Short mmCIF file of C-alpha atoms in Angstrom, two decimals:
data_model
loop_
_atom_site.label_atom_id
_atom_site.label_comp_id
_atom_site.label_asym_id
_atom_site.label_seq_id
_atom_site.Cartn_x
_atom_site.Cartn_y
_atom_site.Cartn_z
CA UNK A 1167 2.64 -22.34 24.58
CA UNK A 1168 2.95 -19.15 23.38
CA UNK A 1169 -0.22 -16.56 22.84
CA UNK A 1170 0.44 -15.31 19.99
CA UNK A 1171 1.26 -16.11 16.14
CA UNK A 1172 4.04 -14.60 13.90
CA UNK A 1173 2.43 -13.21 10.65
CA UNK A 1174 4.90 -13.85 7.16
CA UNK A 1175 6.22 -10.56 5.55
CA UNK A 1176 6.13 -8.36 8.74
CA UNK A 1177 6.90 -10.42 11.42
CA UNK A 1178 3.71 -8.53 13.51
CA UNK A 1179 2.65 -10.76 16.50
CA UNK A 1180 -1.06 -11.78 16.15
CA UNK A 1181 -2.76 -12.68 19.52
CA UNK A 1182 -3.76 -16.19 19.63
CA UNK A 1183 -7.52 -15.27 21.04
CA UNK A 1184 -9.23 -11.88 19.99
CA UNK A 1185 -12.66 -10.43 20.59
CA UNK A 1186 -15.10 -11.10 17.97
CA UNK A 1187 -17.50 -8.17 17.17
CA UNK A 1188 -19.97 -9.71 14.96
CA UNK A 1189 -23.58 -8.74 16.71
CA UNK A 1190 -22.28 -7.21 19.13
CA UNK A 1191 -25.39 -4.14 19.35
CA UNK A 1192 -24.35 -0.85 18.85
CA UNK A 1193 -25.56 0.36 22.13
CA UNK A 1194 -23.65 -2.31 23.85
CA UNK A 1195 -20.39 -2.12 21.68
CA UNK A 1196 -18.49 0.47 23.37
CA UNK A 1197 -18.69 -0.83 26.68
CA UNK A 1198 -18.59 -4.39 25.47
CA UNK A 1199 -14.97 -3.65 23.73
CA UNK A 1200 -13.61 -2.13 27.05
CA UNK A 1201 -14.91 -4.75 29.16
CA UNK A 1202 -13.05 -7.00 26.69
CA UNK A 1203 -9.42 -5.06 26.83
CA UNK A 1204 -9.78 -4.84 30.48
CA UNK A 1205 -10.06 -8.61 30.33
CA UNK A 1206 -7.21 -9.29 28.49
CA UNK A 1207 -7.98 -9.35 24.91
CA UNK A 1208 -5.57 -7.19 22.83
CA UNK A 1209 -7.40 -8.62 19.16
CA UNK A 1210 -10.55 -7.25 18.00
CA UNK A 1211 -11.93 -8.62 15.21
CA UNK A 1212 -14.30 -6.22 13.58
CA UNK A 1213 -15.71 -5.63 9.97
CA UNK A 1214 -17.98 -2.95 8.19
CA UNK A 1215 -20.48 -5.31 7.31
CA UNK A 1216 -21.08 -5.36 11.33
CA UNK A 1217 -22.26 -2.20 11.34
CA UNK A 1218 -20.60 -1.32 14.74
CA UNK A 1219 -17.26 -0.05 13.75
CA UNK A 1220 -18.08 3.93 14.92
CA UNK A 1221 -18.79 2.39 18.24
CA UNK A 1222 -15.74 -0.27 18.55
CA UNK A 1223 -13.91 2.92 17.89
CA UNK A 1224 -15.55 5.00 20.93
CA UNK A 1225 -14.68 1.61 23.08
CA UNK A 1226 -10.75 1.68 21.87
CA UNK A 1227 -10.87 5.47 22.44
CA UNK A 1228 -12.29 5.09 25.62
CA UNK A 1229 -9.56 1.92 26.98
CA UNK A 1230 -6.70 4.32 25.53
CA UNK A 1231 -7.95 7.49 27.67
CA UNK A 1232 -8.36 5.31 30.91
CA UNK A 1233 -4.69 3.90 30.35
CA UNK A 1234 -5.80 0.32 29.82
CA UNK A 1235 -3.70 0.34 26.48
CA UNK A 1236 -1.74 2.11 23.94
CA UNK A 1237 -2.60 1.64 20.36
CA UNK A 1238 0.77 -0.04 19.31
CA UNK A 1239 -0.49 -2.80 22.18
CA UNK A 1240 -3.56 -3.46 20.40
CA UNK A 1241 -4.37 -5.97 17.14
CA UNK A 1242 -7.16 -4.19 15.13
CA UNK A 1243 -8.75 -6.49 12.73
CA UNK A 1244 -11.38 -4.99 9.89
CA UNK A 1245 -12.78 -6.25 7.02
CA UNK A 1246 -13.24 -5.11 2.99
CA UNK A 1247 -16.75 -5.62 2.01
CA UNK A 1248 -17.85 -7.14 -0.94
CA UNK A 1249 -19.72 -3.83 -2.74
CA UNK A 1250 -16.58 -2.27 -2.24
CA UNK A 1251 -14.42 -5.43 -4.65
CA UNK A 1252 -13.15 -2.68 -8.05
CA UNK A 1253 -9.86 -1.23 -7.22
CA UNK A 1254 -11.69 2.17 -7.26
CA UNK A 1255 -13.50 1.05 -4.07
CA UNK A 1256 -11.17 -0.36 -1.81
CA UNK A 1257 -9.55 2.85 -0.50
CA UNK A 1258 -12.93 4.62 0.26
CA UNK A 1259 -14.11 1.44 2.34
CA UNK A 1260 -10.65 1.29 4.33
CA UNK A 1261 -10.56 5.41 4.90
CA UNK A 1262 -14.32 4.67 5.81
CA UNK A 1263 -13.76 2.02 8.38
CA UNK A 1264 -10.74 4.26 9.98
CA UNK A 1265 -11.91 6.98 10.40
CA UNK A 1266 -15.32 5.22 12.15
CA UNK A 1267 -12.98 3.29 14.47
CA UNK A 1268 -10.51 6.58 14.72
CA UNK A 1269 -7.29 4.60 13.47
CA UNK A 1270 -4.72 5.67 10.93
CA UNK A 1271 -3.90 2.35 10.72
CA UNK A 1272 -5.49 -1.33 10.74
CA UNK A 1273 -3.10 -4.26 11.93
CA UNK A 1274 -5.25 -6.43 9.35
CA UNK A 1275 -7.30 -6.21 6.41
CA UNK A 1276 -8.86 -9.13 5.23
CA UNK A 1277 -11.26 -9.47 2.05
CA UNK A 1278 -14.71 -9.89 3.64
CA UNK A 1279 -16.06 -12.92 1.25
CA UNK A 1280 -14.66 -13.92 -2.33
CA UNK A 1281 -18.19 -12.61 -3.66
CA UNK A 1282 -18.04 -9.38 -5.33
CA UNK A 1283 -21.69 -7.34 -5.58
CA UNK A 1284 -23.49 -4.32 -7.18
CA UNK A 1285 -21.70 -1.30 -5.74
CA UNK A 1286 -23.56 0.72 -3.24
CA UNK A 1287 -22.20 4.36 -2.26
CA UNK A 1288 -21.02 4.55 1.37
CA UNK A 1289 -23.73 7.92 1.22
CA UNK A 1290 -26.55 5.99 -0.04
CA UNK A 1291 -26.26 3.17 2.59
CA UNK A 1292 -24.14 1.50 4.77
CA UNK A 1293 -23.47 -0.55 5.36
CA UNK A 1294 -25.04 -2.07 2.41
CA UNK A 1295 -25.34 -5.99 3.13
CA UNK A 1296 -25.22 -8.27 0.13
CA UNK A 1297 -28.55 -6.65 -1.42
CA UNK A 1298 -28.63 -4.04 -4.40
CA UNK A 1299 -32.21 -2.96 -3.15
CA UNK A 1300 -32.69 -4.22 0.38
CA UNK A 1301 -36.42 -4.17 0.01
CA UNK A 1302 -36.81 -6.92 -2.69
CA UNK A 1303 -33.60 -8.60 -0.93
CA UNK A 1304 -32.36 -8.53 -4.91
CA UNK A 1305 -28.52 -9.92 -5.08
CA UNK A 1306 -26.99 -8.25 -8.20
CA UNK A 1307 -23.05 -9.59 -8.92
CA UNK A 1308 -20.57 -7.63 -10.26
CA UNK A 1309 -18.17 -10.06 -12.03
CA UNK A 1310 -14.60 -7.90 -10.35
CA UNK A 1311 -11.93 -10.28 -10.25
CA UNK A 1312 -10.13 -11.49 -7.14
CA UNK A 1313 -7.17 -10.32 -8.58
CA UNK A 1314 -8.08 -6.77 -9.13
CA UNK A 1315 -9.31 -6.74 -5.40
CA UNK A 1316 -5.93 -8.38 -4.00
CA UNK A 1317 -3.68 -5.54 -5.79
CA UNK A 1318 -5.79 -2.86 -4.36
CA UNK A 1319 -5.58 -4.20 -1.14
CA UNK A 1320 -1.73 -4.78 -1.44
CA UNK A 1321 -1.61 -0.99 -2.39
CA UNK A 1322 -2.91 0.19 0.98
CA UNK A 1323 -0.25 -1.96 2.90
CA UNK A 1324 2.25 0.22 0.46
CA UNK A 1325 0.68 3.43 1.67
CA UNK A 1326 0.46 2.19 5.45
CA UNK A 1327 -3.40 1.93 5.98
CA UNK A 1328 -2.70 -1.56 6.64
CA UNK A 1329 -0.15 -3.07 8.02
CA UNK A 1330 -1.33 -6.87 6.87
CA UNK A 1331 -3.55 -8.39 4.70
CA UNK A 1332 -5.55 -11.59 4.31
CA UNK A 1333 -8.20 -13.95 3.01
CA UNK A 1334 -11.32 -15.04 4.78
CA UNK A 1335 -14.02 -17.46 3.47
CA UNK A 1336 -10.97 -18.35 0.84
CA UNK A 1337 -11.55 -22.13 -0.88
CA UNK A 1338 -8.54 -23.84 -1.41
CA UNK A 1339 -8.12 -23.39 -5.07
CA UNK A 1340 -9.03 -19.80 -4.89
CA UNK A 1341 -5.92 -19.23 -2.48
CA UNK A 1342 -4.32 -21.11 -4.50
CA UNK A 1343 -5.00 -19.18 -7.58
CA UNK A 1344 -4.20 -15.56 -5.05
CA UNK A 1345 -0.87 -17.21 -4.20
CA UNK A 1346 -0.16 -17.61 -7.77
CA UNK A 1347 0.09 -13.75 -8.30
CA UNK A 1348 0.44 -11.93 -5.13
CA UNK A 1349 3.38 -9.35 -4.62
CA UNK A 1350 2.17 -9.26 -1.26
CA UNK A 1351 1.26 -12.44 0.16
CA UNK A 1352 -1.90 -13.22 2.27
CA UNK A 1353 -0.60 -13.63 5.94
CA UNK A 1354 -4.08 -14.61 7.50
CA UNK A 1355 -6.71 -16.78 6.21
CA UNK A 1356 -9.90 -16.95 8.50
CA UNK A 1357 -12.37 -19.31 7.77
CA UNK A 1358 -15.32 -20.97 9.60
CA UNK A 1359 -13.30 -23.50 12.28
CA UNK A 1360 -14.78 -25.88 14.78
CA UNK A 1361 -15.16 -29.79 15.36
CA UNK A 1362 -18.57 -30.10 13.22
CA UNK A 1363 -16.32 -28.73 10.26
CA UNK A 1364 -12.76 -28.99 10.92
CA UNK A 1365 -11.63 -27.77 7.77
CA UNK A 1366 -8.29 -29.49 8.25
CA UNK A 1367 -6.84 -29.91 4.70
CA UNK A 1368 -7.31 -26.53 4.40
CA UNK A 1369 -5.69 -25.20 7.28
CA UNK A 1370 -2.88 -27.69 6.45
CA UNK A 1371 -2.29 -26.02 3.18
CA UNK A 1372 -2.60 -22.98 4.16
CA UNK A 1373 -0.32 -23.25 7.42
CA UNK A 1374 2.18 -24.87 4.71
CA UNK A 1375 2.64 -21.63 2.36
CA UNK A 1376 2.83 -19.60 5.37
CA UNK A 1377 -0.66 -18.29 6.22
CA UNK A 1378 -1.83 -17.97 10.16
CA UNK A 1379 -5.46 -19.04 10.37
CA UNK A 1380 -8.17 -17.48 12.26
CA UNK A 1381 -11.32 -19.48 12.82
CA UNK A 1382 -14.25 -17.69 13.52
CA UNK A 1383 -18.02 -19.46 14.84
CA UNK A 1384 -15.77 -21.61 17.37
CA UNK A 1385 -19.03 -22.61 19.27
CA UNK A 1386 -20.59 -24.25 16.01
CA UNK A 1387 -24.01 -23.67 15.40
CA UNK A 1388 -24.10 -20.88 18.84
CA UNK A 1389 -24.27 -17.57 16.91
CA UNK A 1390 -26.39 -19.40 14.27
CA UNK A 1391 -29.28 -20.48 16.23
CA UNK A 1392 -30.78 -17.05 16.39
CA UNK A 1393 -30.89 -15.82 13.13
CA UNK A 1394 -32.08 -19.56 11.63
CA UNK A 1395 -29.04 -20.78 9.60
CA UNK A 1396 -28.71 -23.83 11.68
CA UNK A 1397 -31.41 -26.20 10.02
CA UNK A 1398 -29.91 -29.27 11.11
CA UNK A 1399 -33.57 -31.64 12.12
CA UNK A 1400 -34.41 -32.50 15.21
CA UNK A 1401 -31.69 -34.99 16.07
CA UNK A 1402 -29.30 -32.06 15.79
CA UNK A 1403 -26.63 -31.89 19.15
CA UNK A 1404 -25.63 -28.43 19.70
CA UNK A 1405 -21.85 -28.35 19.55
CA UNK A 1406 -21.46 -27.03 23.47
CA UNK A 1407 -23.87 -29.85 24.50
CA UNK A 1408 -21.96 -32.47 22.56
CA UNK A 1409 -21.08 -35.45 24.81
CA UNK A 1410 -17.83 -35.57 23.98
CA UNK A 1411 -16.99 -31.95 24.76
CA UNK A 1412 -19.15 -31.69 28.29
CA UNK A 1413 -16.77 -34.79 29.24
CA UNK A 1414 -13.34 -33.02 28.36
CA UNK A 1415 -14.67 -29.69 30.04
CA UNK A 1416 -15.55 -31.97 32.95
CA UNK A 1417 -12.43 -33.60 32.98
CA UNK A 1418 -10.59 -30.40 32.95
CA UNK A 1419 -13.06 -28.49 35.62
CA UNK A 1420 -13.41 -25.81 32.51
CA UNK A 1421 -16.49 -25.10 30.50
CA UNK A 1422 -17.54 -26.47 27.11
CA UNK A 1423 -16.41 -23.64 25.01
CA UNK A 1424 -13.28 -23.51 26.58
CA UNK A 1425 -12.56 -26.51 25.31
CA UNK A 1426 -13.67 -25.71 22.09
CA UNK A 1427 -11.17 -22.27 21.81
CA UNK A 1428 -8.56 -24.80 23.49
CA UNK A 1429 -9.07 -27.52 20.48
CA UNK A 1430 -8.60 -24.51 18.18
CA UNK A 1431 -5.63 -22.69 19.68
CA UNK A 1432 -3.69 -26.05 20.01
CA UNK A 1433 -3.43 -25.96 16.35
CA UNK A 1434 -2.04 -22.76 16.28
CA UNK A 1435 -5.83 -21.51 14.86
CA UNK A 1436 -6.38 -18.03 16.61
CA UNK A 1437 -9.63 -17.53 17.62
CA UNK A 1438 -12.34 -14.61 17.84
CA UNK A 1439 -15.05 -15.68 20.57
CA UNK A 1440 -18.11 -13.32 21.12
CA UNK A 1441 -19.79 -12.51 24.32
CA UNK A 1442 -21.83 -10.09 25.89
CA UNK A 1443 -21.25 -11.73 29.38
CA UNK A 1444 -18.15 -10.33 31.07
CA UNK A 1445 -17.61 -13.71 32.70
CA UNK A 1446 -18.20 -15.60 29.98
CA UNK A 1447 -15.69 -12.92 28.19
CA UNK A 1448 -12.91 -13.35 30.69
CA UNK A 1449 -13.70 -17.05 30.70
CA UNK A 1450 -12.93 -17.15 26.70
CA UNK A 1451 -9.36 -15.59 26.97
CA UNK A 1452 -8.55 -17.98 30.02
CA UNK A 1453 -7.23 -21.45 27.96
CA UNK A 1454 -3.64 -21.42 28.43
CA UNK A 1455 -4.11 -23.30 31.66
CA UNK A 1456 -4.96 -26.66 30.37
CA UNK A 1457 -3.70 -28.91 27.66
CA UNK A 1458 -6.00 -31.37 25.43
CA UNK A 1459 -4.32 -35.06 25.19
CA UNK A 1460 -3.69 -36.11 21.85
CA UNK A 1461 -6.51 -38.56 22.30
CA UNK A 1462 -8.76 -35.65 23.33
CA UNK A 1463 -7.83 -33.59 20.21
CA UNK A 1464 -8.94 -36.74 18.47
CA UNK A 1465 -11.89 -37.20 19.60
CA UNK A 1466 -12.88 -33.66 19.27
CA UNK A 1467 -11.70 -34.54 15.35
CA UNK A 1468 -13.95 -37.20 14.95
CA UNK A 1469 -16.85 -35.18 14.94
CA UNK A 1470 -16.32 -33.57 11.87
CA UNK A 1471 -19.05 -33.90 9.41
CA UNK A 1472 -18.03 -31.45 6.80
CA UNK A 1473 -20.53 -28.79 8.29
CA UNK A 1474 -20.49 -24.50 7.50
CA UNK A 1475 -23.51 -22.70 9.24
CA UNK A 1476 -21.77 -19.59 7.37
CA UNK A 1477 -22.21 -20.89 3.92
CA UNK A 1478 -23.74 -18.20 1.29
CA UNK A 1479 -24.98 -21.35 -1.02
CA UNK A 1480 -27.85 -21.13 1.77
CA UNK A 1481 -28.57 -17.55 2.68
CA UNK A 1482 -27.58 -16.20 -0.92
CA UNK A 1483 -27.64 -19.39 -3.48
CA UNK A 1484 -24.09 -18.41 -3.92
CA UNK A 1485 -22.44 -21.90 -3.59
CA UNK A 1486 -18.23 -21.09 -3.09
CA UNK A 1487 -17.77 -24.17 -1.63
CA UNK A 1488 -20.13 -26.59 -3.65
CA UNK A 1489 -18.22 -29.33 -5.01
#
């Protein structure tokens, strides 16, 4: 199968498996994102909201000047944050996040979250979270709407700061309601992908109007068990310790999360793993080897329950996805 996906509009090849940055520690980063380039990976998925985008840019910097790569052979993904949603404030967040990673260019810009807040000056803090004042934790919305946000962001694809843009953490009608009006249409959606939530009419509709998807929290509730947004009880299986996965990886003499980034990829979903383990980094990239049976891919399916760790109903009472 092929390793990468065709984005609509520019015909830009999208690697099929990136890098994911997301806390990935800033003393760490640097090496972390040329250990990842020497391993293969020619995607990094980054955002401001990471707070590790000066340092991703010392790692590209650093891959370039030891040969490793050119920058036309590498897929820089970055995100708009939402303090930054009024057409005024889209331009200062992308020159911000450039000139941190040392690009004149990203490959994609996605909107961070449909959740526009209180602006906060890139001088007064950044980057700024969710929180107006981060000592009372205080959420203050700023009603922009999506539309406003979209134009802006197809402005900087007419000025060449970005050569694609997208949706992430989109619901259905809301892409729905983008599609409606966009001169530019999104070419990447990236949501929250894995068997516990497989998100599939979704991805369905958007694969249908022309949208590559990027799933992002592959491994489930992994990345969520530190920072106590899994909250499951105490029957709760954690997604690489599921029966049914151990078996496949068994079966295929890979490990658990290989299986998961295989389930993914096989339905064309590119993928963002995060490590800080350079085997478990090379490991991630290495799933073109082995094919899931259609009765494998169905099992994996059945264990969808409808479940998003990433869900800012919990963390900010915020509910984009209630029903």
């Amino acid at each position: 199968m092929s390793t990468t996906i065709k984005l609509s509009g520019t015909g830009q090849e999208m690697p099929l498996v990136g890098y994911g940055l997301w806390k990935v520690p800033k003393d760490v980063c640097k090496d972390m994102v040329v250990q990842a380039i020497k391993s293969g990976y020619r995607l990094l998925d980054g955002a401001s909201d990471y707070g590790n985008e000066l340092e991703v840019g010392q790692g590209i910097k650093e891959a370039i000047s030891q040969g490793l790569v050119k920058r036309e052979d590498l897929f820089i993904t970055s995100k708009l944050w939402c303090t930054h949603h009024r057409k005024e404030h889209v331009k200062l967040a992308i020159d911000k996040t450039l000139a941190d990673l040392g690009l004149e260019y990203l490959d994609l810009y996605l909107i961070h979250f449909p959740i526009s807040v209180k602006y906060v000056p890139i001088e007064e803090r950044y980057p700024a979270a969710f929180f107006a004042d981060p000592v009372a934790k205080t959420v203050v919305i700023d009603p922009v709407p999506y539309q406003e946000t979209w134009q802006a962001m197809e402005q900087l694809v007419d000025i060449g700061l970005a050569r694609n843009i997208g949706v992430s953490n989109l619901p259905a009608a809301l892409l729905i309601d983008v599609l409606s009006y966009a001169r530019i249409k999104p070419a990447v959606l990236q949501i929250e992908v894995h068997p516990y939530g497989n998100r599939a009419q979704l991805i369905q509709f958007a694969q249908s109007q022309g949208l590559a998807i990027t799933g992002f929290s592959s491994f489930g509730d992994a990345s969520y068990q530190s920072i106590g947004m899994v909250n499951q009880g105490a029957d709760f299986i954690p997604l690489l310790d599921h029966p049914t996965v151990t078996s496949i990886a068994a079966e295929h003499k890979v490990a658990s999360g290989q299986v998961l980034l295989r389930w993914a990829v096989q339905q064309n979903i590119a993928v963002v793993p995060k490590s800080l383990n350079s085997e478990r980094i090379s490991q991630n990239i290495n799933i073109f080897h082995f094919v899931l049976s259609d009765e494998q891919m169905q099992s994996l399916n059945q264990l969808n329950i409808d479940l998003k760790f990433n869900d800012p109903a919990k963390f900010l009472n915020y509910p984009i996805y209630a029903n």
